[in-house]
PDB file of C-alpha atoms in Angstrom:
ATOM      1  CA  UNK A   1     121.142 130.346  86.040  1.00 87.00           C
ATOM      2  CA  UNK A   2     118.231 129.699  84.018  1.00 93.00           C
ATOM      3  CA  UNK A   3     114.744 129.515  86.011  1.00 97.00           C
ATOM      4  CA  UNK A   4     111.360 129.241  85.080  1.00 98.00           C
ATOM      5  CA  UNK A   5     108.570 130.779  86.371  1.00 98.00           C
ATOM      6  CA  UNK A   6     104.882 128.662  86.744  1.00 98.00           C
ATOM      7  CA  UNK A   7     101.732 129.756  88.496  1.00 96.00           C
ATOM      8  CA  UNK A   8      98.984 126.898  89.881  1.00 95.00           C
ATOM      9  CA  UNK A   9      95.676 128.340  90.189  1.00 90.00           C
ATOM     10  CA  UNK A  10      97.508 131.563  91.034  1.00 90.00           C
ATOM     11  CA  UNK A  11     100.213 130.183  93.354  1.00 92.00           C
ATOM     12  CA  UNK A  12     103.496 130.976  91.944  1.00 96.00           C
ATOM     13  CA  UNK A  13     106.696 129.448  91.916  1.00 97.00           C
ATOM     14  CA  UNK A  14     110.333 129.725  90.699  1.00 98.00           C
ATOM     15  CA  UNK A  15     111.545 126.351  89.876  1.00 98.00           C
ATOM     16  CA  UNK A  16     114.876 125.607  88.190  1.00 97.00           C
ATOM     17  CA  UNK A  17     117.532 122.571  88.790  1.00 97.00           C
ATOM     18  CA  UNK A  18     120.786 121.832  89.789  1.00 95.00           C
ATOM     19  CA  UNK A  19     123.039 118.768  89.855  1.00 92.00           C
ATOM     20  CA  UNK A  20     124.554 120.841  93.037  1.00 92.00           C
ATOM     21  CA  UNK A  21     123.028 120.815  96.335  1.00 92.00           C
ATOM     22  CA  UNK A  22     123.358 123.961  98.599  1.00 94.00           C
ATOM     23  CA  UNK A  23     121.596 126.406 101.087  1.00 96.00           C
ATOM     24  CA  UNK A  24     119.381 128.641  98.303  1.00 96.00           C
ATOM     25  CA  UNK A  25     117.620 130.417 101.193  1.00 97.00           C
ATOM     26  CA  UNK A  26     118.999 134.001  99.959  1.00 96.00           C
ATOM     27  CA  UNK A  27     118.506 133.009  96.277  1.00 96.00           C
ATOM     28  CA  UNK A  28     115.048 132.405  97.376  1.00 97.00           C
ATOM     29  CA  UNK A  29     114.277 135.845  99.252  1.00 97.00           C
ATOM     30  CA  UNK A  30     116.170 137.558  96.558  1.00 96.00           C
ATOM     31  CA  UNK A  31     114.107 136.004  93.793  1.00 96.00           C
ATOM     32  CA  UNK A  32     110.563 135.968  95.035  1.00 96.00           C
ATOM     33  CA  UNK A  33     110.866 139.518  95.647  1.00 96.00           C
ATOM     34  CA  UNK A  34     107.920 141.255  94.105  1.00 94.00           C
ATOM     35  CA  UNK A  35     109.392 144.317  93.550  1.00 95.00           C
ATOM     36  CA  UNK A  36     113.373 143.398  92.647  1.00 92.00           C
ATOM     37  CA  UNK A  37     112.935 139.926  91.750  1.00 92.00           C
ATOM     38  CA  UNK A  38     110.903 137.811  89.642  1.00 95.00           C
ATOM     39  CA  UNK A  39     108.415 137.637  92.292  1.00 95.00           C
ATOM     40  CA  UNK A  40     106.624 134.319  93.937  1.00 96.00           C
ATOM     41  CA  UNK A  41     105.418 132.761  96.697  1.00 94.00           C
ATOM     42  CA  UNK A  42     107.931 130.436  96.663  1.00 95.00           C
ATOM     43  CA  UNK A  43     111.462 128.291  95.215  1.00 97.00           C
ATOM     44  CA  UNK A  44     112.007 125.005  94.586  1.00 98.00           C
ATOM     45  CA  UNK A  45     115.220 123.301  93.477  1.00 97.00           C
ATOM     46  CA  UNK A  46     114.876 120.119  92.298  1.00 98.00           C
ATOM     47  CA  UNK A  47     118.403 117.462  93.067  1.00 97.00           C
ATOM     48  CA  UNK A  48     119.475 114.410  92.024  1.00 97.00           C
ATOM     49  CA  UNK A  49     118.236 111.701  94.172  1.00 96.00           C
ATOM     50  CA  UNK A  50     118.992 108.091  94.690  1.00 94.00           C
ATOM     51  CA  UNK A  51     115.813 106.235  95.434  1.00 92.00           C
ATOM     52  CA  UNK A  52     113.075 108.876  92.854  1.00 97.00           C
ATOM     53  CA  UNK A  53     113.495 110.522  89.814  1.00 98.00           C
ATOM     54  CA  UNK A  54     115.036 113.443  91.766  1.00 98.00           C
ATOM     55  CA  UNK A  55     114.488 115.521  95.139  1.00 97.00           C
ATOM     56  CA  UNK A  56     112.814 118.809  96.242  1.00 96.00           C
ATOM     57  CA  UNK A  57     114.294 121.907  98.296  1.00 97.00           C
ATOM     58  CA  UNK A  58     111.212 123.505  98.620  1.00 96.00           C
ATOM     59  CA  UNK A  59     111.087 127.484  99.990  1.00 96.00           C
ATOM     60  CA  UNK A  60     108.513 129.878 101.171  1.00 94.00           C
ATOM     61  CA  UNK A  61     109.625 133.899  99.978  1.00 94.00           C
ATOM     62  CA  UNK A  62     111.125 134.531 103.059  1.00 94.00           C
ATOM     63  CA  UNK A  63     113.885 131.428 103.099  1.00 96.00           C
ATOM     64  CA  UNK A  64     111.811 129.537 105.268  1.00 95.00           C
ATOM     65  CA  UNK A  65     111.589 125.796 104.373  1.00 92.00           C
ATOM     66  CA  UNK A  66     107.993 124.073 103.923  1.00 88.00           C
ATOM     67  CA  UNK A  67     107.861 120.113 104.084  1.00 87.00           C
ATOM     68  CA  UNK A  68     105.203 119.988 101.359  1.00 91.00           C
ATOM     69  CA  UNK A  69     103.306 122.431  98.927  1.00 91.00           C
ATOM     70  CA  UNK A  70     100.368 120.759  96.914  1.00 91.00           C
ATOM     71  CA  UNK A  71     100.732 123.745  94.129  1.00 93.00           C
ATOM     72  CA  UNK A  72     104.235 123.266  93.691  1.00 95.00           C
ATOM     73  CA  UNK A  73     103.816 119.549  93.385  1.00 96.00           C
ATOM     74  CA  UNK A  74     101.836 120.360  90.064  1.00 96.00           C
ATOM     75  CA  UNK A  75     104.139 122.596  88.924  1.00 97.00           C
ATOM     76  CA  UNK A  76     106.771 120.458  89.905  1.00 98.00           C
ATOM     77  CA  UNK A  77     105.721 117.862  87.679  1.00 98.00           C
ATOM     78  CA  UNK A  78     105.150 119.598  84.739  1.00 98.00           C
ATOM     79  CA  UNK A  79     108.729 121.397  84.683  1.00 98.00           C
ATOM     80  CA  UNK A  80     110.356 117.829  85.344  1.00 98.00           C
ATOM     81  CA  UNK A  81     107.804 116.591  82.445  1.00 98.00           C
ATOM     82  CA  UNK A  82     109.117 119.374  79.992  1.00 97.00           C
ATOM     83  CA  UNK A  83     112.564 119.149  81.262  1.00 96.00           C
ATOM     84  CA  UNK A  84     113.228 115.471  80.856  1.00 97.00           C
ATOM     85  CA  UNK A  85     113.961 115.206  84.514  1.00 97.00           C
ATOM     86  CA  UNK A  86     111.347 112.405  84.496  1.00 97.00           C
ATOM     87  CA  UNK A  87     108.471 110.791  82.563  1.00 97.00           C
ATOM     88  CA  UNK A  88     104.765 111.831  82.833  1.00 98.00           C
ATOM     89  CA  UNK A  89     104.447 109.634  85.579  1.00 98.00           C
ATOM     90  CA  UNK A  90     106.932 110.217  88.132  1.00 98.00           C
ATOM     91  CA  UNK A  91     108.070 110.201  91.897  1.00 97.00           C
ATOM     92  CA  UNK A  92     110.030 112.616  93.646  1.00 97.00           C
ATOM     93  CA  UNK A  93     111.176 112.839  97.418  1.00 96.00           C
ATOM     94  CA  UNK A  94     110.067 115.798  99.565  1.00 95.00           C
ATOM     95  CA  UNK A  95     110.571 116.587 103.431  1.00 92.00           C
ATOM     96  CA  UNK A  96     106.661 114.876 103.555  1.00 90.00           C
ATOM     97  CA  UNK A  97     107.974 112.146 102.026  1.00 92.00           C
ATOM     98  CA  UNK A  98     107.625 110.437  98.258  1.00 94.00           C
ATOM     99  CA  UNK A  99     105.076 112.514  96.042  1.00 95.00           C
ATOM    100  CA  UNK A 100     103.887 110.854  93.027  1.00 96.00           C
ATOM    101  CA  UNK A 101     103.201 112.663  90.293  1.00 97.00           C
ATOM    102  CA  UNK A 102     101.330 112.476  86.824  1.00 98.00           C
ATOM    103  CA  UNK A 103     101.260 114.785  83.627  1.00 98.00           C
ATOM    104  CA  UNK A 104      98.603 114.898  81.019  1.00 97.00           C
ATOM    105  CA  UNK A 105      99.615 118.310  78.946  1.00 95.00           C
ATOM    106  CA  UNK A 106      99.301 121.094  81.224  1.00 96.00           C
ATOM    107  CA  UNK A 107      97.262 118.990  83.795  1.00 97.00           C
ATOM    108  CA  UNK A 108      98.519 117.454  86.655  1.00 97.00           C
ATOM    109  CA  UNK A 109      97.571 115.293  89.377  1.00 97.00           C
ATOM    110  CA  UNK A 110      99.661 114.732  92.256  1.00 96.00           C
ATOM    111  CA  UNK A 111      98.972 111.414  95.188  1.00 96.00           C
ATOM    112  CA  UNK A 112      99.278 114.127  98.148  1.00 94.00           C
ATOM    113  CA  UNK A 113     100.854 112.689 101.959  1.00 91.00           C
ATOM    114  CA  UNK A 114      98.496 110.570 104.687  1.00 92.00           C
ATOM    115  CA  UNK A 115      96.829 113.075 106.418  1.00 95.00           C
ATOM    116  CA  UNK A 116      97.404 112.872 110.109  1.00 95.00           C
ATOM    117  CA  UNK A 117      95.057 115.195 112.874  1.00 96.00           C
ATOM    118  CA  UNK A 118      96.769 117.418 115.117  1.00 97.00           C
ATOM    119  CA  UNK A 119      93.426 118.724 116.946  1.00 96.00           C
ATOM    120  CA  UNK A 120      89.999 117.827 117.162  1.00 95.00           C
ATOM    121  CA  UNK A 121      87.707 120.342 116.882  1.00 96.00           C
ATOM    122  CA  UNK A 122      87.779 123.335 118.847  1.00 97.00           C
ATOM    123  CA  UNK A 123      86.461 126.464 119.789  1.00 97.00           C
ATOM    124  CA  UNK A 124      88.681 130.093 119.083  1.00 97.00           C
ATOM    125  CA  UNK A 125      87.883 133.677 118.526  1.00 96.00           C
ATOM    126  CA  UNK A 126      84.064 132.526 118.134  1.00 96.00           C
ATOM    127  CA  UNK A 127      84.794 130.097 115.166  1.00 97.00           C
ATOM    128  CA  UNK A 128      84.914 126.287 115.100  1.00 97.00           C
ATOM    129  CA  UNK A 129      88.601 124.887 113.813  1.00 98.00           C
ATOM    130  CA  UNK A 130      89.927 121.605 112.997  1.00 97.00           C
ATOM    131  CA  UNK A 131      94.041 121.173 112.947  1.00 98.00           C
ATOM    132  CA  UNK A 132      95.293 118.639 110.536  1.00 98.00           C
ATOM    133  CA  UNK A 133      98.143 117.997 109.005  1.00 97.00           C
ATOM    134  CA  UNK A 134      98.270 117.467 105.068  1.00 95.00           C
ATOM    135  CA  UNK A 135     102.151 117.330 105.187  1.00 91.00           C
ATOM    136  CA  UNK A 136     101.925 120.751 106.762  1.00 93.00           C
ATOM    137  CA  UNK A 137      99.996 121.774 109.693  1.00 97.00           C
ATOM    138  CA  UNK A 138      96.353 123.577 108.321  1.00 98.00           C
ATOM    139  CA  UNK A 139      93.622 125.384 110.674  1.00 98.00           C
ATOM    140  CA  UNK A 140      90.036 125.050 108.814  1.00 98.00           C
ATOM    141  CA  UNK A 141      87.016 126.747 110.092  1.00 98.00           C
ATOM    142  CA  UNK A 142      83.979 126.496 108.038  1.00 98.00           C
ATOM    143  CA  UNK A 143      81.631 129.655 107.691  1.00 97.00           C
ATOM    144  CA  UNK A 144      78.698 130.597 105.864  1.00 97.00           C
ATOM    145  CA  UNK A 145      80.493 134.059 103.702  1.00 97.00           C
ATOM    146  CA  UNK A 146      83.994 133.898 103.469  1.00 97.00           C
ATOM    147  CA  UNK A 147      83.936 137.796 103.566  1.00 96.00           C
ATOM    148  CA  UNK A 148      84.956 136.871 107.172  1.00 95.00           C
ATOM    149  CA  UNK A 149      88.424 135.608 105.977  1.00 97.00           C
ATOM    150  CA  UNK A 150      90.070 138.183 108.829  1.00 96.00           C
ATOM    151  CA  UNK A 151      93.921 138.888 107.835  1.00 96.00           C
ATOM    152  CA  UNK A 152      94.440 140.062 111.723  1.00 97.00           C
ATOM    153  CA  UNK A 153      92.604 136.959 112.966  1.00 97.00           C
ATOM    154  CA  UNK A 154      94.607 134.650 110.855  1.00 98.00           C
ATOM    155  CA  UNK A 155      98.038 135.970 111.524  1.00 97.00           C
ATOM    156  CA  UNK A 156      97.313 135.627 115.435  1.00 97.00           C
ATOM    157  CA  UNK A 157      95.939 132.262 114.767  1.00 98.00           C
ATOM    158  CA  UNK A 158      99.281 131.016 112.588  1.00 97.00           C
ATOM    159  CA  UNK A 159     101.502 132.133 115.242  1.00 96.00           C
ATOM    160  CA  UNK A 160      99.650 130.340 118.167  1.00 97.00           C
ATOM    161  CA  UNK A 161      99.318 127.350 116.492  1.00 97.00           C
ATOM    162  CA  UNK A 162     102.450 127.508 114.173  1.00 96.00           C
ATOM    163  CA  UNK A 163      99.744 126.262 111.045  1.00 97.00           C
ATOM    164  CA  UNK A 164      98.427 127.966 107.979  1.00 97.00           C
ATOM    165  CA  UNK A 165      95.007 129.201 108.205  1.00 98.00           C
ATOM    166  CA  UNK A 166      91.903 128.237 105.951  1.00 98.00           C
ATOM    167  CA  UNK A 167      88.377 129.813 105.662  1.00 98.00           C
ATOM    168  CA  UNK A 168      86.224 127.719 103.765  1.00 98.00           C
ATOM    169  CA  UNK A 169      82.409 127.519 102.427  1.00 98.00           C
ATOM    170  CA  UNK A 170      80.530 124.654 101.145  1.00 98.00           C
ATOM    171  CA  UNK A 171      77.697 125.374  98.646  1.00 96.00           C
ATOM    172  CA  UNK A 172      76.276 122.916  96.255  1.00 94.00           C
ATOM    173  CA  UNK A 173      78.819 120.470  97.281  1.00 93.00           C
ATOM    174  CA  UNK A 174      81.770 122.577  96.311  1.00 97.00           C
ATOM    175  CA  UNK A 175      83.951 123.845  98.788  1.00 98.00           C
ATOM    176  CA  UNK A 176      85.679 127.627  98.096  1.00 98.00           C
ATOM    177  CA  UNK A 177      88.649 128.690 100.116  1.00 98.00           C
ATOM    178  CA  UNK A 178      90.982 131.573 101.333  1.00 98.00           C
ATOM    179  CA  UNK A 179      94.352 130.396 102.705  1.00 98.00           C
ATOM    180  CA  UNK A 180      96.620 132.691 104.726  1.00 97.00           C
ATOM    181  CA  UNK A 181     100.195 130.826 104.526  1.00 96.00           C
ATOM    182  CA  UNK A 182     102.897 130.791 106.835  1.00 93.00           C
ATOM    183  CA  UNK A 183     106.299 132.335 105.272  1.00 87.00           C
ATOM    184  CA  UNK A 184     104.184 133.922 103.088  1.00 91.00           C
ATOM    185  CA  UNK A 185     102.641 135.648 106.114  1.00 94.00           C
ATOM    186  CA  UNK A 186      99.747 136.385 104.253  1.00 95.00           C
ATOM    187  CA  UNK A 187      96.344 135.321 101.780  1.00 96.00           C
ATOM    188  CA  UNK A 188      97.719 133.572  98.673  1.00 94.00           C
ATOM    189  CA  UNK A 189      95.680 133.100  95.500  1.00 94.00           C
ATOM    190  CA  UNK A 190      95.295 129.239  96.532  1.00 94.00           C
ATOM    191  CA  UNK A 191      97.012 126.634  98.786  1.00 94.00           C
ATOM    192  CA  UNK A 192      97.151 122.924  97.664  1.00 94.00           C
ATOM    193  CA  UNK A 193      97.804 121.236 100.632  1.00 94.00           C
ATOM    194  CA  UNK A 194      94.946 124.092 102.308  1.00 96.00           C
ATOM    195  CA  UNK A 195      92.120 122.892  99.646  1.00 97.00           C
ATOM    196  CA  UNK A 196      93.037 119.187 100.688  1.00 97.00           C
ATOM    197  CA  UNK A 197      92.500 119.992 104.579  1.00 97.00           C
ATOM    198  CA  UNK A 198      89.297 121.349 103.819  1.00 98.00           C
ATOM    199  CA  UNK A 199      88.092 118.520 101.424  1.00 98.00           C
ATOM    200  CA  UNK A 200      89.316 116.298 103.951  1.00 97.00           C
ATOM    201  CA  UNK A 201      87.096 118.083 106.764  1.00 97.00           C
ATOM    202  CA  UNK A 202      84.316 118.668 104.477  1.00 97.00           C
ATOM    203  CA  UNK A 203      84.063 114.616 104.164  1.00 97.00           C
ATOM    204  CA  UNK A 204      84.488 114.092 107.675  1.00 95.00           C
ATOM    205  CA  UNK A 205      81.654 116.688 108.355  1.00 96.00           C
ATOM    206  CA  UNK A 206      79.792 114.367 105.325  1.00 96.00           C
ATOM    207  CA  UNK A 207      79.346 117.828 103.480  1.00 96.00           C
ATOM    208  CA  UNK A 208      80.767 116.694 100.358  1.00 97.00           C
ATOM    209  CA  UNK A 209      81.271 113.256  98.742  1.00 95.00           C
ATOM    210  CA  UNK A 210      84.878 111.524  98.152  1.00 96.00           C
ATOM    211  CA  UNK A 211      85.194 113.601  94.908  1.00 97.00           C
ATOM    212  CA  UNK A 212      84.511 117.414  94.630  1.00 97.00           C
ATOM    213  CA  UNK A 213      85.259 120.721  93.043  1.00 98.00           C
ATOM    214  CA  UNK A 214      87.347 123.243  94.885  1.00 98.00           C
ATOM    215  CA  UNK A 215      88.221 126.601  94.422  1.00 97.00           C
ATOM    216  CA  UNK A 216      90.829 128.768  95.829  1.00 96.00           C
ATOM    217  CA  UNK A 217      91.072 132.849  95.921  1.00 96.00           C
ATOM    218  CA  UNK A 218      91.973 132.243  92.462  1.00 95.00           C
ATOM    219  CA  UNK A 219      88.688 130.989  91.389  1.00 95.00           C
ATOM    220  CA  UNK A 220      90.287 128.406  89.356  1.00 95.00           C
ATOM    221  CA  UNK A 221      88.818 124.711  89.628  1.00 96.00           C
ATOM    222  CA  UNK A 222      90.185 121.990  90.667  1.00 97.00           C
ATOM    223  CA  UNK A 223      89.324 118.433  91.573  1.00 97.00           C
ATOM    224  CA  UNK A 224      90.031 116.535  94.942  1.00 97.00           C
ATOM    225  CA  UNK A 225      89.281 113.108  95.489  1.00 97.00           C
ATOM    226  CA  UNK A 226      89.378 109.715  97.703  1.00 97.00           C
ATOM    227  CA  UNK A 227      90.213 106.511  96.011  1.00 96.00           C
ATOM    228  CA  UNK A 228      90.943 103.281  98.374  1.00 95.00           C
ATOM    229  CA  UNK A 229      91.742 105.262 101.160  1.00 93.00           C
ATOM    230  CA  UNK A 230      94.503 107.726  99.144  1.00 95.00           C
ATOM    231  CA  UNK A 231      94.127 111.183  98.012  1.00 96.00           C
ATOM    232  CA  UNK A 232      94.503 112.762  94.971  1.00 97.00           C
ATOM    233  CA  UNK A 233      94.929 116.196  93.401  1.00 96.00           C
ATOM    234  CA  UNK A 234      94.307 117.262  90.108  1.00 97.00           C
ATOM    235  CA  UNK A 235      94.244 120.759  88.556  1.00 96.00           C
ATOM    236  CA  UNK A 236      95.430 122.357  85.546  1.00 96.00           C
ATOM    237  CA  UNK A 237      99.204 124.434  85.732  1.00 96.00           C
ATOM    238  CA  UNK A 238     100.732 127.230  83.430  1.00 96.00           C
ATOM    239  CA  UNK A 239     104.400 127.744  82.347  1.00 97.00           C
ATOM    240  CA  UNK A 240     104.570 131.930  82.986  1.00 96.00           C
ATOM    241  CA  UNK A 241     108.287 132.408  81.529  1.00 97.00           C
ATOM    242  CA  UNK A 242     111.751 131.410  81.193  1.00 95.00           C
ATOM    243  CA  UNK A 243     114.525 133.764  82.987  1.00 91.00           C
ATOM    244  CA  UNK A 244     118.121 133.588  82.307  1.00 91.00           C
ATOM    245  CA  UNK A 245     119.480 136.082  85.679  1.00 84.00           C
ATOM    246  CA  UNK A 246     123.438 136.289  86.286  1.00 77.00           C
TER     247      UNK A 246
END
């Protein structure tokens, strides 16, 4: 099998496809393995499908499944792009539903789910947190030095409210984030659908406008915005390497 490896702002992925659909759990713990794999956060397969240009089986490094990833959406894209899987604008069918997709050379900007609320704000371990779902579940808590991100703290809160966990700061109406992401079970360099639950709060908090600059543990930047009630994502992605592995 041939796969290729891409990184988006820092969150990396092994993407390859199939025209055979199958269980790649162990494929996917055996190849995002850091030490005796290629290493990633996580795998995606992409399928034929009926009713898009093709379908997702998205996985986190251990097996697990995620519904959505707004990283791997980017990457996504741009592999399909290369691949002639699609055209630069594309759709493609994940467990969150259809994703469209567009490439400009190596940037990409995705239309990400509808956003739906899980919790109203709340009160936890001394911190303020908002639950919403951006086609996974997403804890935000705004603070003032995101030295505070707490890798403790943010294990106990994924685990009692099954939802990846974002610290985020707003300063001169950009927002900066540290994500710690479930199946990863720990900080990764950025989280797509993370940045959009904090833009998303950030607005509703009136902190930011409908467009702003975000910026992951990665430092990279990238650009989130509201038009006519939809939201998009838009960042740059890299191609790392190609793998052949028996």
């Amino acid at each position: 099998m041939t796969y290729a490896k891409y990184s988006a702002s820092g969150n990396d992925f092994i993407i390859f496809h199939s025209f055979v659909e199958k269980d790649f759990t162990q494929d996917a713990i055996r190849l995002c393995n850091r030490t005796e794999g290629i290493g990633a956060d996580g795998l995606v397969a992409l399928l034929p499908c009926e009713d898009a240009d093709f379908k997702w089986k998205f996985y986190n490094s251990d097996g697990s499944n995620a519904a959505m990833c707004g990283n791997a959406t980017r990457a996504v894209a741009h592999y399909a792009y290369n691949n002639n899987l699609a055209g630069s604008k594309m759709k493609f069918l994940t467990e969150a539903g259809i994703i469209e997709s567009e490439v400009t050379q190596d940037v990409v900007k995705t239309q990400m789910p509808q956003a739906k609320v899980i919790k109203e704000e709340f009160e936890q371990e001394g911190l303020t947190w908002y639950l919403i779902d951006t086609g996974v579940p997403h804890l935000v808590t705004f603070v003032d030095d995101l030295e505070t991100y707490n890798h403790d703290l943010c294990a106990k809160m994924r685990y009692e409210h099954n939802a990846n966990v974002n610290f985020a700061k707003v300063e001169n109406g950009k927002i900066y984030v540290r994500t710690y992401e479930r199946g990863v079970e720990g900080e990764t360099l950025a989280c797509g659908t993370g940045m959009v639950a904090c833009f998303l709060r950030a607005t509703q908090l009136k902190l930011v406008e409908d467009l702003a600059f975000v910026y992951p543990k990665s430092n990279e930047e990238l650009t989130i915005s509201i038009v006519d009630n939809k939201i998009f994502f838009k960042g740059a992605v890299k191609k790392v390497f190609t793998a052949t592995i028996d």
